GROMACS .gro file of C-alpha atoms in nm:
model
  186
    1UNK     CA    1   1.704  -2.441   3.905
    2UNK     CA    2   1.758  -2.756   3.725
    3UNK     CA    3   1.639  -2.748   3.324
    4UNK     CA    4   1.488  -3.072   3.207
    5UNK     CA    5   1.644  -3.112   2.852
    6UNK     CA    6   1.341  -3.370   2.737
    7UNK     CA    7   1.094  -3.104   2.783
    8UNK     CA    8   1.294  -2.827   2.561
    9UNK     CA    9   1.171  -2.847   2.164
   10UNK     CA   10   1.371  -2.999   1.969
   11UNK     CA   11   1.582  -2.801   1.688
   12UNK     CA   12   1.541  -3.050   1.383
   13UNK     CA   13   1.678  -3.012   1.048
   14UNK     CA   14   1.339  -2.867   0.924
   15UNK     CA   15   1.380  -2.634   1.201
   16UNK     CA   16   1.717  -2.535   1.095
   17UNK     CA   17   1.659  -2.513   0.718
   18UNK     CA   18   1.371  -2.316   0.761
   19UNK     CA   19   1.598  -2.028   1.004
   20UNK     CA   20   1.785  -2.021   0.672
   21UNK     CA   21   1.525  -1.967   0.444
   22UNK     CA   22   1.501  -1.549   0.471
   23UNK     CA   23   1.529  -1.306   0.236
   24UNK     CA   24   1.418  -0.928   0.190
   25UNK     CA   25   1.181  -0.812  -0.068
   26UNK     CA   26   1.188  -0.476  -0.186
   27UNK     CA   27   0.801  -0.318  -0.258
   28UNK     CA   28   0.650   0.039  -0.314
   29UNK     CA   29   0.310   0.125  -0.358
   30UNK     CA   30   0.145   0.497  -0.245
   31UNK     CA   31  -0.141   0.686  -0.140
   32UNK     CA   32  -0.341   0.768  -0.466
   33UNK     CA   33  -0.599   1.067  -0.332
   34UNK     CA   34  -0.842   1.284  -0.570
   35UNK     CA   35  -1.027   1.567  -0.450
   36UNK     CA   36  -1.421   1.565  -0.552
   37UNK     CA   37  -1.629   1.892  -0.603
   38UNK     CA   38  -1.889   1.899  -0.353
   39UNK     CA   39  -2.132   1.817  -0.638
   40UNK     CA   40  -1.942   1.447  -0.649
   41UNK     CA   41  -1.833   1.503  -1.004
   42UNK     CA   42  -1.450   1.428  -0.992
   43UNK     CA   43  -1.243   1.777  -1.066
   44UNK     CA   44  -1.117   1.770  -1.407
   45UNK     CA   45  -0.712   1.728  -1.443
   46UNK     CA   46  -0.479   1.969  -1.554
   47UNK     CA   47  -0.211   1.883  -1.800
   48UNK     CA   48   0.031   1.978  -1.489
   49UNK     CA   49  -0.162   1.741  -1.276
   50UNK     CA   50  -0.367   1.999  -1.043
   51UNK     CA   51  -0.749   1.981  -1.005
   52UNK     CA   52  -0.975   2.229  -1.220
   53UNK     CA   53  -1.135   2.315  -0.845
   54UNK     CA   54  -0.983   2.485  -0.626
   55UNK     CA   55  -0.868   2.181  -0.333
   56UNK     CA   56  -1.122   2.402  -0.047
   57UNK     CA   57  -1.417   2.325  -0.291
   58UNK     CA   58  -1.378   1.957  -0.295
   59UNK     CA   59  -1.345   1.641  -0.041
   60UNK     CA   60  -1.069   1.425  -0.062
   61UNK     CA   61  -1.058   1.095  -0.136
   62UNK     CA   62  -0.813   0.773  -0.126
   63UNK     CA   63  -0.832   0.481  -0.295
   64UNK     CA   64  -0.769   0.133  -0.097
   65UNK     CA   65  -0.757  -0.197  -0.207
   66UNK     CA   66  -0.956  -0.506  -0.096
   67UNK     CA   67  -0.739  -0.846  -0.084
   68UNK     CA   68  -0.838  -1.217   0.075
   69UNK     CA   69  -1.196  -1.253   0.015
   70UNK     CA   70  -1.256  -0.908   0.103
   71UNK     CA   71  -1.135  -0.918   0.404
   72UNK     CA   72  -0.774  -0.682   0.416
   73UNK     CA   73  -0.826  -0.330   0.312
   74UNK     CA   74  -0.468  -0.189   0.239
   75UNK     CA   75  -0.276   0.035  -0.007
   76UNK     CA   76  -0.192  -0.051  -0.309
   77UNK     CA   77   0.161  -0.189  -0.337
   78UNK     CA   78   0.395  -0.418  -0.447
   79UNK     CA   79   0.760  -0.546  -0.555
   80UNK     CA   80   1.013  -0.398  -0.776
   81UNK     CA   81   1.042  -0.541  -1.149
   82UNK     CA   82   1.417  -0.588  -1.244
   83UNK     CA   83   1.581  -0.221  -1.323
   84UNK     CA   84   1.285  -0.017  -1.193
   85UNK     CA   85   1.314   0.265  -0.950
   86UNK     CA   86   1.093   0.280  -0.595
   87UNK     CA   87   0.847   0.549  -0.736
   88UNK     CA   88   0.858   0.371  -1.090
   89UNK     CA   89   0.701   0.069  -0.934
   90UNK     CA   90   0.495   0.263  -0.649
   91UNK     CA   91   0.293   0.411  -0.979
   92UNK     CA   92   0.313   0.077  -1.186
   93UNK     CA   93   0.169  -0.123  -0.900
   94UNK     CA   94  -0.139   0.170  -0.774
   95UNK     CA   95  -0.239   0.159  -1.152
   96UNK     CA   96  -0.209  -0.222  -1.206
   97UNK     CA   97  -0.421  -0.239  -0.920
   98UNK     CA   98  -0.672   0.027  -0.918
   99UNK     CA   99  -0.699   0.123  -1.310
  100UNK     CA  100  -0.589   0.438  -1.194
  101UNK     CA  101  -0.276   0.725  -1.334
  102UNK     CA  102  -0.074   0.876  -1.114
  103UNK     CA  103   0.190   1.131  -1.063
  104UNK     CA  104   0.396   1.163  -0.802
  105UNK     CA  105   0.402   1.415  -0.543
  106UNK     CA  106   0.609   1.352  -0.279
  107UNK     CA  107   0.806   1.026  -0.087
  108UNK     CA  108   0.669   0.951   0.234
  109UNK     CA  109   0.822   0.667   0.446
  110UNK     CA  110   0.950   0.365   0.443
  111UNK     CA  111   0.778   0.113   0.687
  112UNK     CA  112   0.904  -0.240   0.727
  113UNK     CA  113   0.773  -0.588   0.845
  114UNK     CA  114   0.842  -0.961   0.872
  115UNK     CA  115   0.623  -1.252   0.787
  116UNK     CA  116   0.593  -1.580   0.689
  117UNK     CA  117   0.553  -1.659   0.335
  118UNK     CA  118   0.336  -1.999   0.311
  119UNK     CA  119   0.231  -1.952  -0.046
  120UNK     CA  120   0.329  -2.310  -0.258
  121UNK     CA  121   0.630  -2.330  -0.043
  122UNK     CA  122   0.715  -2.715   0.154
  123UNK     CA  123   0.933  -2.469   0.414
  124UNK     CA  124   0.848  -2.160   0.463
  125UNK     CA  125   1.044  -1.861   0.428
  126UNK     CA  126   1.057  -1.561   0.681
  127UNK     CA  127   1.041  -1.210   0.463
  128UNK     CA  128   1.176  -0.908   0.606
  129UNK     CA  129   0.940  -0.630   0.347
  130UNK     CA  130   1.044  -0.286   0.317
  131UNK     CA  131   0.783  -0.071   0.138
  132UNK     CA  132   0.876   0.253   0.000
  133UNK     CA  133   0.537   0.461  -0.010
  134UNK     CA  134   0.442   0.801  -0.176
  135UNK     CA  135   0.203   1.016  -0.190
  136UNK     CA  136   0.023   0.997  -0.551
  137UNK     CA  137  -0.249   1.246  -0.731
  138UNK     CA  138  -0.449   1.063  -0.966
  139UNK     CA  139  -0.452   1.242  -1.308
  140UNK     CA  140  -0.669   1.014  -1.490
  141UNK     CA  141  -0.855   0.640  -1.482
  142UNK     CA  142  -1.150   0.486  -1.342
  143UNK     CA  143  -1.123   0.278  -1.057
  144UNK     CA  144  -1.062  -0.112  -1.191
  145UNK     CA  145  -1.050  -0.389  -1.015
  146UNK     CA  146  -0.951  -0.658  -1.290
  147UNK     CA  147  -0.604  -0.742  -1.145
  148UNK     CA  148  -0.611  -1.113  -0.995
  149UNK     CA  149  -0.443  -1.039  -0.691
  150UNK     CA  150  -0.723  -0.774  -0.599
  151UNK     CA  151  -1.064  -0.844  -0.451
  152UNK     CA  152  -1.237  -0.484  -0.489
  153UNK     CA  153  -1.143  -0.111  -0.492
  154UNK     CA  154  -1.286   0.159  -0.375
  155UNK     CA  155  -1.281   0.526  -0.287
  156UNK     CA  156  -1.267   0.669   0.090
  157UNK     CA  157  -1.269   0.948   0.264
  158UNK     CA  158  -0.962   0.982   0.500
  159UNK     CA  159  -1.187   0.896   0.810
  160UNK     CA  160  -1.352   0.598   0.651
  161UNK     CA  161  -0.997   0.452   0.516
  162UNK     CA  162  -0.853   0.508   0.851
  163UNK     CA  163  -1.131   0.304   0.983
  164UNK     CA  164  -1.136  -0.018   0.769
  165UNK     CA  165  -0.748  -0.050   0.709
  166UNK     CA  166  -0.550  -0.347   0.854
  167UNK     CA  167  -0.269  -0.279   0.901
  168UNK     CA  168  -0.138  -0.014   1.155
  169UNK     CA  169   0.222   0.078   0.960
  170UNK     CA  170  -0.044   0.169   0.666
  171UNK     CA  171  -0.234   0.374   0.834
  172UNK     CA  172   0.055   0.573   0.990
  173UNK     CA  173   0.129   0.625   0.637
  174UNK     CA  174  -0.213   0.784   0.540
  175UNK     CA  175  -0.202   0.989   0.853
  176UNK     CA  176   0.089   1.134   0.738
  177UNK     CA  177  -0.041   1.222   0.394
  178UNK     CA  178  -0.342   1.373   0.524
  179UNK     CA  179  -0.094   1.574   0.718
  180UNK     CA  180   0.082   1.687   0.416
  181UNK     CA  181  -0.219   1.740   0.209
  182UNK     CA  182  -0.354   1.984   0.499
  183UNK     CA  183  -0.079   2.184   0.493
  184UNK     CA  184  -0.051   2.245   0.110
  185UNK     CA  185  -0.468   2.308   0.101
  186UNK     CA  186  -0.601   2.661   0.025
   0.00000   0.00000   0.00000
């Protein structure tokens, strides 16, 4: 089999500076939950962080993020500020972006991907993310949409988050919280 060399792409210098342009990015973000009594009054926190109900009398709840136009429901996440620690910037980033404190409970996973980043670049650069996620109870807040880089929040029940998420890694993520959360319920 002969291989006709005019018909192969050709590997310009765009092409080449652009196999250059990678880099990693570091994130965190976690799985904020709440319980709600069955009356749909939130339970009351604890100074130690626990619910005021017992977790049987309540449903649980997660709060998700809405980003481009509405259309990518997700967790809430993001990068690492200069000298900050995975969990400090898994809380920073769910309160920047939901209004609501957290403490933390317990790591998760880490879940990687790669993508293109397009954003105000002439070449664009291929990201290799690693997210470090954790499982968060909400102590106190209001859910707050006001950051710019969010489009709406809102609270779910496992089922319904599960449903409208977009991205699969994410929801593995979840689906091991609810696992967790299950197992530590009275």
């Amino acid at each position: 089999m002969t291989i006709d060399r005019n018909s192969l792409p050709k590997i310009t210098s765009e092409v080449r500076r652009t196999w250059r342009r990678t880099r990693q990015d570091r994130s965190a973000g976690g799985v904020a939950y709440r319980y709600v009594p069955q009356d749909g009054a939130t339970a009351p926190a604890k100074a130690d962080g626990a619910t005021g109900e017992s977790l049987s009398a309540g449903a649980l709840q997660i709060a998700l993020i809405a980003t481009h136009g509405n259309e990518r429901w997700q967790l809430p996440k993001g990068s690492r500020e200069s000298g900050e620690t995975s969990i400090e910037t898994a809380i920073r980033e769910v309160e920047e972006e939901t209004g609501l404190s957290t403490e933390n409970i317990q790591f998760l996973q880490t879940i990687d991907y790669w993508y293109w980043d397009t954003y105000q670049k002439e070449v664009p650069e291929l990201v290799h993310k690693l997210v470090d996620f954790y499982l968060l109870h909400v102590t106190s807040g209001e859910l707050n949409d006001s950051s710019y880089e969010v489009d709406d929040v809102q609270w779910f029940t496992p089922e319904a988050a599960l449903d409208i998420m977009t991205f699969e890694g994410e929801k593995v993520v979840v689906q091991q919280a609810l696992s967790l959360l299950s197992s530590t319920r009275t």
